[in-house]
CSV table of C-alpha atoms in Angstrom, one decimal:
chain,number,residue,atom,x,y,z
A,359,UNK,CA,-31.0,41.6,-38.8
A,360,UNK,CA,-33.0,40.2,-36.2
A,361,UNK,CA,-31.2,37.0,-35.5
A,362,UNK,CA,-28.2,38.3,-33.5
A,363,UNK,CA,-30.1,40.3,-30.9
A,364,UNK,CA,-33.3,37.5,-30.8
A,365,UNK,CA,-30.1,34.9,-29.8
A,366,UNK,CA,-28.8,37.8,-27.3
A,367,UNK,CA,-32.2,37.7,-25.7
A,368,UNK,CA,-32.5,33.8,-25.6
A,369,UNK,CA,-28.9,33.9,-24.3
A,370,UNK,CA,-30.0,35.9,-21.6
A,371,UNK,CA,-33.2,34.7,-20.3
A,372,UNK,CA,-31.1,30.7,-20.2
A,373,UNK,CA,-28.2,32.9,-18.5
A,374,UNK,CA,-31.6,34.2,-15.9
A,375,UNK,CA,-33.2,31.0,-16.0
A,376,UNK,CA,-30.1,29.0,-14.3
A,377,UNK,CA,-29.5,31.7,-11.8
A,378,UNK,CA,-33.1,31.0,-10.7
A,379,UNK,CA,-32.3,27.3,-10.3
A,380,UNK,CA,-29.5,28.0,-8.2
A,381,UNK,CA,-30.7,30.3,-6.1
A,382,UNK,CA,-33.6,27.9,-5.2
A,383,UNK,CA,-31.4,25.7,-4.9
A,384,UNK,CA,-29.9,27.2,-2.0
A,385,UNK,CA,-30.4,25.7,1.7
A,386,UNK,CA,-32.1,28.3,4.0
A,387,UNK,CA,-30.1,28.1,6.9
A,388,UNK,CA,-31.9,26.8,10.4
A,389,UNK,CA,-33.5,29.6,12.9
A,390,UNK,CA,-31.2,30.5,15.5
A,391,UNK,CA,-31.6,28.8,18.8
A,392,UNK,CA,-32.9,30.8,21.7
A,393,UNK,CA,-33.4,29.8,25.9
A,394,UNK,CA,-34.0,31.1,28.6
A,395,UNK,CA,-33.4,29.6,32.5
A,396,UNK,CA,-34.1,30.2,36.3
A,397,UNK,CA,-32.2,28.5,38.7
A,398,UNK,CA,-32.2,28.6,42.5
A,399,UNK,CA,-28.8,27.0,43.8
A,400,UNK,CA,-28.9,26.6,47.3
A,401,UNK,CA,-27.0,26.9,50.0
A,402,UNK,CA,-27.6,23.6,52.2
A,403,UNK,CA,-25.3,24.0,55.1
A,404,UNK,CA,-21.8,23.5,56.5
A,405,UNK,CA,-21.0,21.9,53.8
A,406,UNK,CA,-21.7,24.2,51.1
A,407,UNK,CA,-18.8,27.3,51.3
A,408,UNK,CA,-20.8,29.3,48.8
A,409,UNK,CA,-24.5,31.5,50.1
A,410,UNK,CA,-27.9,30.7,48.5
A,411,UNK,CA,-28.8,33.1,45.0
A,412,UNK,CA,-30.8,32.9,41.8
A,413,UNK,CA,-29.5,33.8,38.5
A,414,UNK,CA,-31.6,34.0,35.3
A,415,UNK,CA,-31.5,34.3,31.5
A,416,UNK,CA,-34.2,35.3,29.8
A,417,UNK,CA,-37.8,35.3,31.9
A,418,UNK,CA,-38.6,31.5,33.0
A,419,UNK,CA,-40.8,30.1,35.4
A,420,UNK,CA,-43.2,27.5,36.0
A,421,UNK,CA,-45.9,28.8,33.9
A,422,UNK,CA,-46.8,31.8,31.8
A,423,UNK,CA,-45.2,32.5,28.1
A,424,UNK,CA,-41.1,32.3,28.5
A,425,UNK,CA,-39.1,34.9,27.4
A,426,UNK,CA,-36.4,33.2,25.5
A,427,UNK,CA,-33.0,35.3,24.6
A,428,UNK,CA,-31.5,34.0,20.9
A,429,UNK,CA,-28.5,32.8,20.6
A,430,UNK,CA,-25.3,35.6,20.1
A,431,UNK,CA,-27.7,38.3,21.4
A,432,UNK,CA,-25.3,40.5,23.6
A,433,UNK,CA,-22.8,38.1,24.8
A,434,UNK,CA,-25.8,34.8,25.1
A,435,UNK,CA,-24.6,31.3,24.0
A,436,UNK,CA,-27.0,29.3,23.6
A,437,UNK,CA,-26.5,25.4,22.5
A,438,UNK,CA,-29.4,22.9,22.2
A,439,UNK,CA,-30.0,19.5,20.7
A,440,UNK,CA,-33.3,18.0,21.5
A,441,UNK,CA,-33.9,14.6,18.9
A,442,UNK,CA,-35.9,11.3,19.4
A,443,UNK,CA,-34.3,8.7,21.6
A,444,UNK,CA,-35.7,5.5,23.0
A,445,UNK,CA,-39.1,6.3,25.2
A,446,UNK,CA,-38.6,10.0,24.1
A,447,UNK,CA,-36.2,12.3,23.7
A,448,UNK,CA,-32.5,13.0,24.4
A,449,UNK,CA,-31.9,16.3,25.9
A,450,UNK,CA,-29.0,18.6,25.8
A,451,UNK,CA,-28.6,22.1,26.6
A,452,UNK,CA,-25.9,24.7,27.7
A,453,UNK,CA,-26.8,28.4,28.4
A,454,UNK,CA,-24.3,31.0,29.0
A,455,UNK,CA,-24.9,34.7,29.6
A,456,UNK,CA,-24.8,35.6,33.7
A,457,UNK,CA,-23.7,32.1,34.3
A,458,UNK,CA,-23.1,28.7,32.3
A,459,UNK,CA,-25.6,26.1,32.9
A,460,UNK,CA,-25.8,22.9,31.0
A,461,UNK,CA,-27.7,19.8,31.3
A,462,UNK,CA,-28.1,16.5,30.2
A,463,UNK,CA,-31.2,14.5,30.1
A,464,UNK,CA,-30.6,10.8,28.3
A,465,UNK,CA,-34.1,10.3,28.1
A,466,UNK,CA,-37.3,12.9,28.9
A,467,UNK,CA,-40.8,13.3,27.4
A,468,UNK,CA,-44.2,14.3,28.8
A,469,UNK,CA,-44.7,11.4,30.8
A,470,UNK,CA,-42.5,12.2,32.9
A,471,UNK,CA,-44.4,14.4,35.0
A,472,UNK,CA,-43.7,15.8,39.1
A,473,UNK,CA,-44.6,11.9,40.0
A,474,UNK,CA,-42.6,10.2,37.3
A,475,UNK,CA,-39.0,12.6,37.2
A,476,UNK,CA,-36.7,11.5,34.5
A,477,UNK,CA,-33.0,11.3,35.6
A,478,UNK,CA,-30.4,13.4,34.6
A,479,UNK,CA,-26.9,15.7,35.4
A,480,UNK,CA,-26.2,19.5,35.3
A,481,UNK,CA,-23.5,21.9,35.9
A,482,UNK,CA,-23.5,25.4,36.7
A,483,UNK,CA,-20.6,28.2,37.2
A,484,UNK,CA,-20.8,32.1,38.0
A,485,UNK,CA,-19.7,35.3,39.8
A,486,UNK,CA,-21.4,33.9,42.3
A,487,UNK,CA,-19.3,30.6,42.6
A,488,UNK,CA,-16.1,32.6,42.1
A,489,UNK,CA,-16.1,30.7,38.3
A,490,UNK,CA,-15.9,27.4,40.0
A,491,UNK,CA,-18.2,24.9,38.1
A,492,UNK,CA,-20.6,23.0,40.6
A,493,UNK,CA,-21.5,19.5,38.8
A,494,UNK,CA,-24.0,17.1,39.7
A,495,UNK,CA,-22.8,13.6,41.1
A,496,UNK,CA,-23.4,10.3,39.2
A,497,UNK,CA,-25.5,9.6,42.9
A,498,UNK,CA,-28.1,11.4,43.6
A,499,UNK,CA,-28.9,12.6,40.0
A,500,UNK,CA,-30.6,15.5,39.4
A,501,UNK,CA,-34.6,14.9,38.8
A,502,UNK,CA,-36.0,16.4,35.4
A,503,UNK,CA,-40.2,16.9,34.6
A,504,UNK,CA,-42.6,18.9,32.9
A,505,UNK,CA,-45.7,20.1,34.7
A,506,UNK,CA,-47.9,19.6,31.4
A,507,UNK,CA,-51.1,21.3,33.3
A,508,UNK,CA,-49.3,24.7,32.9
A,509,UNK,CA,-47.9,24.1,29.5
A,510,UNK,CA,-44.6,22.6,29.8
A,511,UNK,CA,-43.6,20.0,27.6
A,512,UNK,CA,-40.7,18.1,25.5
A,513,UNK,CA,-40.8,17.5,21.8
A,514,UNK,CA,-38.4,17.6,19.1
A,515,UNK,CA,-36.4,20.5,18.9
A,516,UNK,CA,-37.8,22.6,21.9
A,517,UNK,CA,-38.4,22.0,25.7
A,518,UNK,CA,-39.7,24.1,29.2
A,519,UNK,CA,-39.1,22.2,32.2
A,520,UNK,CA,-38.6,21.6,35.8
A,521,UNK,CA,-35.3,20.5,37.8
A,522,UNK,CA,-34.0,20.3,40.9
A,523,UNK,CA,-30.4,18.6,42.5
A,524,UNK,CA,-29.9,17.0,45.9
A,525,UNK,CA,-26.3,17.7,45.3
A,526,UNK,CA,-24.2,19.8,43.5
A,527,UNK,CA,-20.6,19.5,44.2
A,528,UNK,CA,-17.2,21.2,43.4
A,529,UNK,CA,-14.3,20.2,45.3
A,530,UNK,CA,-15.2,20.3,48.9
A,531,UNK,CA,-18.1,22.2,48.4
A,532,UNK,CA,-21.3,20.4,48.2
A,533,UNK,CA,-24.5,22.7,47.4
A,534,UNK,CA,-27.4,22.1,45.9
A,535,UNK,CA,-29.8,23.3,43.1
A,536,UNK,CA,-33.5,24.3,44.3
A,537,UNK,CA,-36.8,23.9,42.1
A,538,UNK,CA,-35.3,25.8,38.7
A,539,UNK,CA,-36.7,26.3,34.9
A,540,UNK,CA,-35.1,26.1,31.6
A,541,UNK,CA,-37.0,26.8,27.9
A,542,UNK,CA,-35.6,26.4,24.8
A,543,UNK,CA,-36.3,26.1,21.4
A,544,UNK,CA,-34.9,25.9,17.8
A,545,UNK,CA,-32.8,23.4,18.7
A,546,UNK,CA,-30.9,20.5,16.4
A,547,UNK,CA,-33.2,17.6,16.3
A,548,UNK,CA,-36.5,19.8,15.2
A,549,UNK,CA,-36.4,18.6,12.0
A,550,UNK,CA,-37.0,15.1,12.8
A,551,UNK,CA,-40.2,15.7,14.1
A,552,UNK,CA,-40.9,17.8,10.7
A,553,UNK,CA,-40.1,15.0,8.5
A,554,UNK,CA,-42.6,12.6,10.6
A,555,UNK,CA,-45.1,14.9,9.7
């Protein structure tokens, strides 16, 4: 009599023990990327049509603790990917919330400090601009470092940093982009540093 329910119990705890399996099994999906910038485009004359303004996302600046904004929080976009390249890092990073920035840094890391900028390109649109998107020229780049004494830095996955642009041009308009901040963090390439570990 006790057979049928001892193999309804067995039956059941195999039936629980492969559910366990395949819940652990399952991939936890990767923190949501947050950032945060402050930029300071410029107006630098005749030739710019459009006046001087800052915009922000989030609270960045030079030093202090960043207050990033996550990723699909109101109506924030925020797109990272930060992974080892040769002499560093590879930076890429677009921000949209009051305005769209991106950037693109080829190679950056903390050696690469006010005296040693790392080259790179950005663009930026917003009310301000009318929507037009102002883009850095392939000459004279934008310049890219971290101030490491106030706790910026670069590493896999996460950056806070410095820029500024000579030259940021859209059609006839040539501005330029003042001494501005970016943070972000969660971003692809973090788990190549974790498996270095």
């Amino acid at each position: 009599m006790l057979l049928r329910p001892l193999g309804s119990l067995l039956g059941v705890a195999a039936f629980a023990g492969v559910a366990l399996v395949v819940v652990g099994c399952e991939e936890t999906p990767p923190p949501n990327p947050e950032g945060g910038f402050t930029v300071n485009f410029r107006d630098t004359g005749a030739d710019c049509s459009i006046a001087s303004h800052d915009a922000a996302m989030g609270t960045v600046g030079p030093s202090g603790d960043p207050a990033l904004t996550a990723n699909g929080s109101g109506n924030a976009d925020v797109s990272c990917t930060i992974q080892n390249a040769s002499g560093g890092f590879s930076v890429s990073v677009q921000l949209t919330e009051v305005a769209n920035v991106q950037v693109t840094i080829p190679s950056f890391s903390n050696e690469n400090t006010v005296d040693n900028k790392a080259d790179g390109s950005m663009s930026y649109a917003s009310t301000e601009t009318g929507g037009d998107v102002y883009i850095s020229p392939a000459d004279p780049k934008c310049k890219f470092w971290v101030d490491t004494d106030a706790g910026q830095f670069v590493r896999a996955g996460e950056a806070w940093f410095t820029f500024e642009c000579a030259s940021i041009i859209s059609e006839m308009s040539d501005c330029a982009m003042g001494t501005s901040y970016i943070a972000v963090r969660n971003c692809e390439g973090a788990s190549e540093e974790e498996e270095e570990e």
